[in-house]
PDB file of C-alpha atoms and ligand atoms in Angstrom:
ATOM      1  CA  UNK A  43      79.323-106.321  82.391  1.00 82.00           C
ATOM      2  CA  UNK A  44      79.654-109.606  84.805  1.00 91.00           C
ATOM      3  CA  UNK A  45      81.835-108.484  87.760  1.00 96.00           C
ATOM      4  CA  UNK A  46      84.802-110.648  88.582  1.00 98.00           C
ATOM      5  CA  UNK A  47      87.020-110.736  91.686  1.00 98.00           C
ATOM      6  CA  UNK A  48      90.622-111.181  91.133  1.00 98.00           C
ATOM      7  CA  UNK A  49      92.463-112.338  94.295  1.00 98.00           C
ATOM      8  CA  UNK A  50      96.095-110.770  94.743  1.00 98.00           C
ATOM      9  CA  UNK A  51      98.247-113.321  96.843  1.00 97.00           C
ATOM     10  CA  UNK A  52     100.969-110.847  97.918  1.00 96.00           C
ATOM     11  CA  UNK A  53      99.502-110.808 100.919  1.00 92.00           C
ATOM     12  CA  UNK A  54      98.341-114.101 101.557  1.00 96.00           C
ATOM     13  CA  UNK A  55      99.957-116.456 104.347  1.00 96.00           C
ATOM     14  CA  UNK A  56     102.893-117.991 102.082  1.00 97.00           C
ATOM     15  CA  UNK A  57     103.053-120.973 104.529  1.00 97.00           C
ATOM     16  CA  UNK A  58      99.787-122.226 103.231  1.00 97.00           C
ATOM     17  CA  UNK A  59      99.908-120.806 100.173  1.00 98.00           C
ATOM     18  CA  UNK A  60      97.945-123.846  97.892  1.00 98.00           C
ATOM     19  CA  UNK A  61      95.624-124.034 100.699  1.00 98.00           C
ATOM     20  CA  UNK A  62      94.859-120.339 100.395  1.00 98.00           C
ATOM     21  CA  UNK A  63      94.408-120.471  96.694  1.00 98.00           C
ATOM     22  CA  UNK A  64      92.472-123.806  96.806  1.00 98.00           C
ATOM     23  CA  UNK A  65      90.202-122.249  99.426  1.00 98.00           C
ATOM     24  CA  UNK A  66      89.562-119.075  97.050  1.00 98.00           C
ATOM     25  CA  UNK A  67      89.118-120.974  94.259  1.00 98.00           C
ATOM     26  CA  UNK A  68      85.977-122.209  93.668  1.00 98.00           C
ATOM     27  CA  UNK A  69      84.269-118.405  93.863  1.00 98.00           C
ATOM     28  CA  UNK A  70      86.162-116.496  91.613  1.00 98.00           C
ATOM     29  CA  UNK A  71      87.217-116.988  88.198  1.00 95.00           C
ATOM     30  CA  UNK A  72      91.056-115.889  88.005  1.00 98.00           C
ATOM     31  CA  UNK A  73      93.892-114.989  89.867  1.00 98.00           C
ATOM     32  CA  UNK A  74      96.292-112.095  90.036  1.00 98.00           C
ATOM     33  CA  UNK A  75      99.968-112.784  90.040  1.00 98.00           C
ATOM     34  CA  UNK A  76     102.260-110.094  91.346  1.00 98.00           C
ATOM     35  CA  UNK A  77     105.352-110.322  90.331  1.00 98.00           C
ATOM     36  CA  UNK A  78     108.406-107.695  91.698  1.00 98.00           C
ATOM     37  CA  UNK A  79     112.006-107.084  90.540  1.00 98.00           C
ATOM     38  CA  UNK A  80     113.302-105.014  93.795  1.00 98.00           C
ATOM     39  CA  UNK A  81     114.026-102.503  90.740  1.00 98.00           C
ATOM     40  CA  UNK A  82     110.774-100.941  89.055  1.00 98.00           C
ATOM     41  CA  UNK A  83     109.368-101.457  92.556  1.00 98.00           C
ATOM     42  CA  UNK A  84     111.448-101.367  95.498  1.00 98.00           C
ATOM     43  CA  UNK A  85     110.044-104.817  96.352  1.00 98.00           C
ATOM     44  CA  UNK A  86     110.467-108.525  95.503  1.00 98.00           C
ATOM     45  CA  UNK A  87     107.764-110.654  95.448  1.00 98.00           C
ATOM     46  CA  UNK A  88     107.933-114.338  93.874  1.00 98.00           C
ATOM     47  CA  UNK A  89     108.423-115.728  90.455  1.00 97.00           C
ATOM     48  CA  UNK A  90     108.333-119.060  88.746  1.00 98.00           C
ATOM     49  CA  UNK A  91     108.762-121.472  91.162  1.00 98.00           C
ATOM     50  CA  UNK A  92     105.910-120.228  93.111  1.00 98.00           C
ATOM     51  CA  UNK A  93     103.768-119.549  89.865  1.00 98.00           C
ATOM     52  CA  UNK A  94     104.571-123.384  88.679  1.00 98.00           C
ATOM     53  CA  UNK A  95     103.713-124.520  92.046  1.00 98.00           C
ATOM     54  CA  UNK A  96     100.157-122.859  92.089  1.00 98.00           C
ATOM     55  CA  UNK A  97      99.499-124.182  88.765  1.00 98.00           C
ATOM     56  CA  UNK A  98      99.074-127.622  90.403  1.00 98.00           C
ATOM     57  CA  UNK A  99      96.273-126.415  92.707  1.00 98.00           C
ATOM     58  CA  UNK A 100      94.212-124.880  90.238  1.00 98.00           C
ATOM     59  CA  UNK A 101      92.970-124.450  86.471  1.00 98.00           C
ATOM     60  CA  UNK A 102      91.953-120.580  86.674  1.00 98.00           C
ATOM     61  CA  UNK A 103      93.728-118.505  84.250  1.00 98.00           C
ATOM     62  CA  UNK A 104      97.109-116.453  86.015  1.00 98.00           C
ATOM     63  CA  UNK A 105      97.121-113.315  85.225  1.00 98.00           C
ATOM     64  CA  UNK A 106     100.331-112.300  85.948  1.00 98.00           C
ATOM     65  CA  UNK A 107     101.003-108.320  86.431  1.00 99.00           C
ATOM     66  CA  UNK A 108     104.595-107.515  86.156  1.00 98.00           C
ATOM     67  CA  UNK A 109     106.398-104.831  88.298  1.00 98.00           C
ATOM     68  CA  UNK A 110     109.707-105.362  86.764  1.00 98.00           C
ATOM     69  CA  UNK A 111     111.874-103.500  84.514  1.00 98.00           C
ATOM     70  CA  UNK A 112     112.445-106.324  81.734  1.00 98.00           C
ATOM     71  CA  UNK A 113     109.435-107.961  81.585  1.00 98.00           C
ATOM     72  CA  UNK A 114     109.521-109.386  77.872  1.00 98.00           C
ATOM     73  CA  UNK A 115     112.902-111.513  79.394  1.00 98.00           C
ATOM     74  CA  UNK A 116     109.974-113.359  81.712  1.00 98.00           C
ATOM     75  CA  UNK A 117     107.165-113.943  78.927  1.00 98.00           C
ATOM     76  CA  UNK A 118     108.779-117.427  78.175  1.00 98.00           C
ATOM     77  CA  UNK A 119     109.440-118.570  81.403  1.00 98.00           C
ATOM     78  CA  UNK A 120     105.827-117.694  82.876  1.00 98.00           C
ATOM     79  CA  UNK A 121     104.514-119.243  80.462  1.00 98.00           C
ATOM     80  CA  UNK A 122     106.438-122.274  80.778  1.00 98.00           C
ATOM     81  CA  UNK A 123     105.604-121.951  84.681  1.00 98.00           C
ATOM     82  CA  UNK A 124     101.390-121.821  83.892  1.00 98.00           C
ATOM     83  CA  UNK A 125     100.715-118.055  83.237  1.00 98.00           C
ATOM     84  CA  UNK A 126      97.729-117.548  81.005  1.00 98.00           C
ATOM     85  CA  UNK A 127      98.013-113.482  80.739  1.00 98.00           C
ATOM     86  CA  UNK A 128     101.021-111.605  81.532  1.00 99.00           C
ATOM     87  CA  UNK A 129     100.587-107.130  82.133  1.00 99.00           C
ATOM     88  CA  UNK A 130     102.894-104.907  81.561  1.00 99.00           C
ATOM     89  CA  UNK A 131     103.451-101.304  82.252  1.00 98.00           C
ATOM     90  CA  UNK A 132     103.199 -98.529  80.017  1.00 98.00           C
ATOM     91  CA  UNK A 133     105.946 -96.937  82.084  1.00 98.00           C
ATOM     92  CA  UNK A 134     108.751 -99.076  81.090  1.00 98.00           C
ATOM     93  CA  UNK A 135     107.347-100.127  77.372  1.00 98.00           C
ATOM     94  CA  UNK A 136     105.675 -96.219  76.089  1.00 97.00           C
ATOM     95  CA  UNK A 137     105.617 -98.665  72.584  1.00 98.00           C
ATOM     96  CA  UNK A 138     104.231-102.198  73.768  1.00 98.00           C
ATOM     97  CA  UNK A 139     103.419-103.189  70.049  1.00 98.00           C
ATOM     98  CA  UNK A 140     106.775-105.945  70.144  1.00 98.00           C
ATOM     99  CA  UNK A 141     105.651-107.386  73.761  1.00 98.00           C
ATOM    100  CA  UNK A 142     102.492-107.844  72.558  1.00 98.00           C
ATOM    101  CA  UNK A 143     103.198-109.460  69.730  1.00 98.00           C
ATOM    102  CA  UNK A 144     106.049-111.666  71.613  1.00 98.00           C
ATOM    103  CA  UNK A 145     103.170-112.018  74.284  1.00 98.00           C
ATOM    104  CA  UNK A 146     100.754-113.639  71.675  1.00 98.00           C
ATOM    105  CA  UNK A 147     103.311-115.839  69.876  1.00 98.00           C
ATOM    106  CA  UNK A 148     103.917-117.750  73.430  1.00 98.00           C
ATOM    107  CA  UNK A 149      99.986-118.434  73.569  1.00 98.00           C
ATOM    108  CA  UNK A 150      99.968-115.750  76.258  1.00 99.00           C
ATOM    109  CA  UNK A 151      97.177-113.057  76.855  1.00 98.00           C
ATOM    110  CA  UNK A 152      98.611-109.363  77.093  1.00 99.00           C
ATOM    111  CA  UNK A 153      97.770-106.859  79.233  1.00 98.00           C
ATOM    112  CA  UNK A 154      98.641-103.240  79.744  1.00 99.00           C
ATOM    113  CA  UNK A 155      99.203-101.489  83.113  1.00 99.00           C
ATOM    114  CA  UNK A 156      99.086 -97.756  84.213  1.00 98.00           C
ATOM    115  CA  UNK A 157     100.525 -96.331  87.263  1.00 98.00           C
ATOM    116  CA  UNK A 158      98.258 -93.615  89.399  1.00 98.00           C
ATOM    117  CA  UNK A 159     100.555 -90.676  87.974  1.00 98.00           C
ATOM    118  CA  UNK A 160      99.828 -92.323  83.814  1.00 98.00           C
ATOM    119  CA  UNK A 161      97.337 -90.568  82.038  1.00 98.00           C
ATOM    120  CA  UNK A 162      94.936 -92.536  80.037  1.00 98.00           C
ATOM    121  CA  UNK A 163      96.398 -91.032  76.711  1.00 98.00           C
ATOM    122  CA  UNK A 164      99.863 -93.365  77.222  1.00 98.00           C
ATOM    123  CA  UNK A 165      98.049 -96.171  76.524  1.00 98.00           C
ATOM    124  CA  UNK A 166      95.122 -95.355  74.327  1.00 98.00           C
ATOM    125  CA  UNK A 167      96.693 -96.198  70.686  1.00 98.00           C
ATOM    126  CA  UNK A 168      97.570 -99.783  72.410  1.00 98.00           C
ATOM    127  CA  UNK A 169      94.300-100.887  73.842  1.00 98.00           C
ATOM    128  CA  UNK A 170      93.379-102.534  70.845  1.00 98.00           C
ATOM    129  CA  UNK A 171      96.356-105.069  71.351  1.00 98.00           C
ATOM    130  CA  UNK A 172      95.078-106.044  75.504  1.00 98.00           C
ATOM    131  CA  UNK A 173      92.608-108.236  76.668  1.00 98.00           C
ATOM    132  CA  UNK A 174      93.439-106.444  80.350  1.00 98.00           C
ATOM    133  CA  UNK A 175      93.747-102.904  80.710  1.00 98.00           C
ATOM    134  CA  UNK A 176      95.170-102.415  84.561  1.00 98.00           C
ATOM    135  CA  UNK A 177      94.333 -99.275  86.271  1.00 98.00           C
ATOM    136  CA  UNK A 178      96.430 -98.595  89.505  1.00 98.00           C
ATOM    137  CA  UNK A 179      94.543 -97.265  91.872  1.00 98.00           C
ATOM    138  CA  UNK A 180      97.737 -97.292  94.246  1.00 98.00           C
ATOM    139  CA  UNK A 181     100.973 -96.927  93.315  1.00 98.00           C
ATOM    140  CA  UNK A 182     102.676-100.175  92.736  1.00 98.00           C
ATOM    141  CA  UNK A 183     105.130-102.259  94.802  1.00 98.00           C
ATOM    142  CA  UNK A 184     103.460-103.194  98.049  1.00 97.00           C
ATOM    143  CA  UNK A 185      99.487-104.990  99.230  1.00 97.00           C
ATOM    144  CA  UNK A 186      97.681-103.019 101.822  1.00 97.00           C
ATOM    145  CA  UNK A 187      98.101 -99.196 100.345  1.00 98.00           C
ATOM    146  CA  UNK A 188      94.814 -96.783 100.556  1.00 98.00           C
ATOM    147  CA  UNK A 189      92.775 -96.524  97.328  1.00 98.00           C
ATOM    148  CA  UNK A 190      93.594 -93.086  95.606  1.00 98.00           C
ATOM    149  CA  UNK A 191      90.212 -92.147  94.120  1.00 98.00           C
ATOM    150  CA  UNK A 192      92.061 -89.582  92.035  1.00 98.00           C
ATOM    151  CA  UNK A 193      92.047 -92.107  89.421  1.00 98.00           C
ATOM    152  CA  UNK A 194      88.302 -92.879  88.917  1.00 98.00           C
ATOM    153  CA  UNK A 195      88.333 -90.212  86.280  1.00 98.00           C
ATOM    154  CA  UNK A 196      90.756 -92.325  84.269  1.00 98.00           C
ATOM    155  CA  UNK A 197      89.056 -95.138  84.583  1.00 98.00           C
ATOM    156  CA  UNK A 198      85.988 -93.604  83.055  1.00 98.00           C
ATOM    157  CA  UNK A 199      88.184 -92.260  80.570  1.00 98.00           C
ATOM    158  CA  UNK A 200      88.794 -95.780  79.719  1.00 98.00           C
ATOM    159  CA  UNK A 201      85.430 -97.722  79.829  1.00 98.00           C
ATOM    160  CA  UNK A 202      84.309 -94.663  77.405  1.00 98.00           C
ATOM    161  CA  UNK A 203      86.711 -95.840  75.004  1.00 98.00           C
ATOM    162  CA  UNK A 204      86.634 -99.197  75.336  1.00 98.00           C
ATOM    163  CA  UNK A 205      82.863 -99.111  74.780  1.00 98.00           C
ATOM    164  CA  UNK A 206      82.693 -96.606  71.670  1.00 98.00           C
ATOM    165  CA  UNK A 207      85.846 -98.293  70.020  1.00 98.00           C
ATOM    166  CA  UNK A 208      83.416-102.033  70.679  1.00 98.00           C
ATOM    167  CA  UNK A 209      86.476-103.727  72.070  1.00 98.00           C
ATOM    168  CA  UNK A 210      85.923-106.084  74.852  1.00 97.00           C
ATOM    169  CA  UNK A 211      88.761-105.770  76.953  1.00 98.00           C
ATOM    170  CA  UNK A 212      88.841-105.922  80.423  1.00 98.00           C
ATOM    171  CA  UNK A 213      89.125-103.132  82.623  1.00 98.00           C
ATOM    172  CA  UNK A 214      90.952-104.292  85.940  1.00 98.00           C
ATOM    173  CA  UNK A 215      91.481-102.470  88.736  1.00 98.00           C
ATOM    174  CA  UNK A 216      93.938-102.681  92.054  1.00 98.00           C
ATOM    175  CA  UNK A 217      94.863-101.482  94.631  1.00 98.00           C
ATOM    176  CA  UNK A 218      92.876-100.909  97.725  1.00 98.00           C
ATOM    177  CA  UNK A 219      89.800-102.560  96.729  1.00 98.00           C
ATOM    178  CA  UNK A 220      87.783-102.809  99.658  1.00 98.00           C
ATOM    179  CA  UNK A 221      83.617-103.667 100.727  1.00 98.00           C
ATOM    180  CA  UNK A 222      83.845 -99.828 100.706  1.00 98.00           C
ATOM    181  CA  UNK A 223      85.997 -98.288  97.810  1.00 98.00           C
ATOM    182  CA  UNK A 224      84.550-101.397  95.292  1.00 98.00           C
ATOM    183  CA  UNK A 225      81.633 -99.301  94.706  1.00 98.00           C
ATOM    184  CA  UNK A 226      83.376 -96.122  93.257  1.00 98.00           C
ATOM    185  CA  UNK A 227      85.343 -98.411  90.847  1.00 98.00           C
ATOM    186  CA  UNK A 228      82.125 -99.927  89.758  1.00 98.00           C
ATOM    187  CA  UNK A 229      80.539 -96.785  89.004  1.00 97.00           C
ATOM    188  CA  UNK A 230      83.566 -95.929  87.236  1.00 98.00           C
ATOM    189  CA  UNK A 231      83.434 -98.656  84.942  1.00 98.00           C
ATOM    190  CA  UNK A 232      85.891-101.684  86.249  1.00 98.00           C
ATOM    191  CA  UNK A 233      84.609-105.329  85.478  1.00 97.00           C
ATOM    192  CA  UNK A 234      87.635-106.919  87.269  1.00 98.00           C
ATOM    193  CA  UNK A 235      88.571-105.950  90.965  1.00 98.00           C
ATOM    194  CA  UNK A 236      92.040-107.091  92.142  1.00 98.00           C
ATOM    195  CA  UNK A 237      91.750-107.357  96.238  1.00 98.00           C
ATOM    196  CA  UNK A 238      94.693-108.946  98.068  1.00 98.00           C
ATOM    197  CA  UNK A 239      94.080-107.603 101.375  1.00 98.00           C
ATOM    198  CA  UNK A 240      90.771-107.701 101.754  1.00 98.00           C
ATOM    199  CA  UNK A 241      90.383-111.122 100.864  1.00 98.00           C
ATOM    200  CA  UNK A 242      93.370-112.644 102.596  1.00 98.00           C
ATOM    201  CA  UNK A 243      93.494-110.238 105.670  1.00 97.00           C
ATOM    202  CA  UNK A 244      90.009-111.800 106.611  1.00 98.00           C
ATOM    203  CA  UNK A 245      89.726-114.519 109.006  1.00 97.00           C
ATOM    204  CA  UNK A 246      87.120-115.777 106.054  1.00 98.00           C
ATOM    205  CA  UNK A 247      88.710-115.385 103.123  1.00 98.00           C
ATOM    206  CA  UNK A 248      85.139-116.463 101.298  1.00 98.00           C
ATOM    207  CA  UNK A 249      82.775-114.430 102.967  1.00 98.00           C
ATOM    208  CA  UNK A 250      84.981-111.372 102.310  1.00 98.00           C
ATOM    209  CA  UNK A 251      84.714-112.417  98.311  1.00 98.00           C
ATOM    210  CA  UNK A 252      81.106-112.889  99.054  1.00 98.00           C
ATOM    211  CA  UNK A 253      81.333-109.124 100.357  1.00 98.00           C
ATOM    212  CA  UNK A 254      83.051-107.557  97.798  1.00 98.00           C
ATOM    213  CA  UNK A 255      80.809-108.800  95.475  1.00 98.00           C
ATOM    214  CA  UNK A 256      77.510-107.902  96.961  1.00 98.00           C
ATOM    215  CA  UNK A 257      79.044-104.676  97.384  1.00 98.00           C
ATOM    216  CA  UNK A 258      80.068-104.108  93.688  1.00 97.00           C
ATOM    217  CA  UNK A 259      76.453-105.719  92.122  1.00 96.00           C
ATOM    218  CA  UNK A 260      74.918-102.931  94.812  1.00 96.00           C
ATOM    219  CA  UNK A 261      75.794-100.317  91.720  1.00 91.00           C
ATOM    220  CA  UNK A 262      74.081-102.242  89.204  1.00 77.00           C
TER     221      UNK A 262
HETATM  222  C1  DX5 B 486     100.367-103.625  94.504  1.00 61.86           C
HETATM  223  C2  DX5 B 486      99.856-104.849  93.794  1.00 61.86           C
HETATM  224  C3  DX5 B 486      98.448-105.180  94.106  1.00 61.86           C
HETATM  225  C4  DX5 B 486      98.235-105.522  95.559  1.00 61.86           C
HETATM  226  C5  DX5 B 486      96.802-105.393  95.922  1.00 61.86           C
HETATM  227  O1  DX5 B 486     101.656-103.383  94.093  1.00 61.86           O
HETATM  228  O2  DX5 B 486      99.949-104.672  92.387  1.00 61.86           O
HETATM  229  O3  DX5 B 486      97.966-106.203  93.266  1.00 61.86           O
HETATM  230  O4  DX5 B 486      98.665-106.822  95.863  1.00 61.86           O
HETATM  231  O5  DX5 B 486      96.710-105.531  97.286  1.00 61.86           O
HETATM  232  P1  DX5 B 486      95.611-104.787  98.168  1.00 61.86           P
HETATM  233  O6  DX5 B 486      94.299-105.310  97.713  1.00 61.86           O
HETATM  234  O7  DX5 B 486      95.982-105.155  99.539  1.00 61.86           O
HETATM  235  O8  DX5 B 486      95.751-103.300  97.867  1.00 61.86           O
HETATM  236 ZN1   ZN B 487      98.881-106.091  91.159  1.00 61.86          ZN
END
């Protein structure tokens, strides 16, 4: 499994924003997109202005991974604003079968999300329908949280059945992804690591990919 970094911008410096993601840009292969609704999270974040905006600086795919309450309202207008996969939780759709579909008929990817406290059960009859299976490994709504390494169980839970079922989906994972925590999640069977802090709380926000990296091909 190729190991891909994902760079969260939440915590980014959103005066330079294009410049950040330009910088990034060349050494990873996508973004991720977090968008917040003050309401399943008790944050805000950004939404399609911003998303539209960082389409011009880049051709990576967005995957967009949606804290919010109503998230099929947004498929449509992500898309229209340059998303490529949008993720939704399991929380707030136990039956994602009509997002999905509504996901695919706007040319969008789908992806499911599960919070720390989600067993990998909620979303097991659904994985067939993601490309992105999202494993919290903090519990949403804010950049800069502790990795729980309760959850590293459930991850292996779900690179088991991705594997025996010979799906290809990814298996993402965020929250707290760190040089040192990158390894565990490895082990555990993530191809994708989300890092928003660790990239963009570096005074070098391309030797710190360079870093998380070596430190997750170290497991190999
Ligand atoms: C948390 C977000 C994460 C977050 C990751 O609610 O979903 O994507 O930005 O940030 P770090 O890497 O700082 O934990
Ligand atoms: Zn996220």
């Amino acid at each position: 499994m190729p190991i891909s970094i994902s760079p969260s911008i939440l915590n980014a410096d959103f005066t330079r924003l294009g410049e950040q993601v330009s910088l990034v840009a060349p050494h990873v292969d996508r973004f991720h997109l977090d968008v917040m609704d003050g309401h399943f999270v008790p944050n805000l974040s950004f939404g399609m202005p911003v998303i539209e905006s960082l389409r011009t600086v880049t051709d990576l795919p967005f995957n967009c991974h949606l804290m919010v309450t109503n998230p099929v309202s947004l498929f449509g207008p992500l898309a229209d604003a340059g998303a490529t996969t949008v993720s939704i939780h399991i929380e707030v759709h136990p039956d994602p079968s009509v997002p999905a579909a509504t996901a695919r008929d706007l040319g969008l990817g789908f992806g499911l999300v599960l919070n720390p406290a989600t067993p990998f059960e909620a979303v097991e009859p659904f994985v067939r329908l993601c490309d992105v299976l999202l494993v919290m490994s903090v519990v949403p709504g804010f950049g800069g949280q502790s990795f729980i390494p309760d959850v590293l169980p459930k991850l292996e839970a779900a690179r088991k059945f991705i594997d025996s079922s010979g799906l290809v989906t990814d298996i993402e994972m965020d929250g707290g992804i760190t040089p040192e925590t990158i390894g565990m999640a490895r082990r555990a069977g993530a191809d994708v690591f989300v890092a928003g802090t660790a990239i963009f709380g570096s005074p070098d926000p391309v030797d710190a990919i360079a870093r998380l990296r070596a430190a997750a091909e170290a497991e190999e």
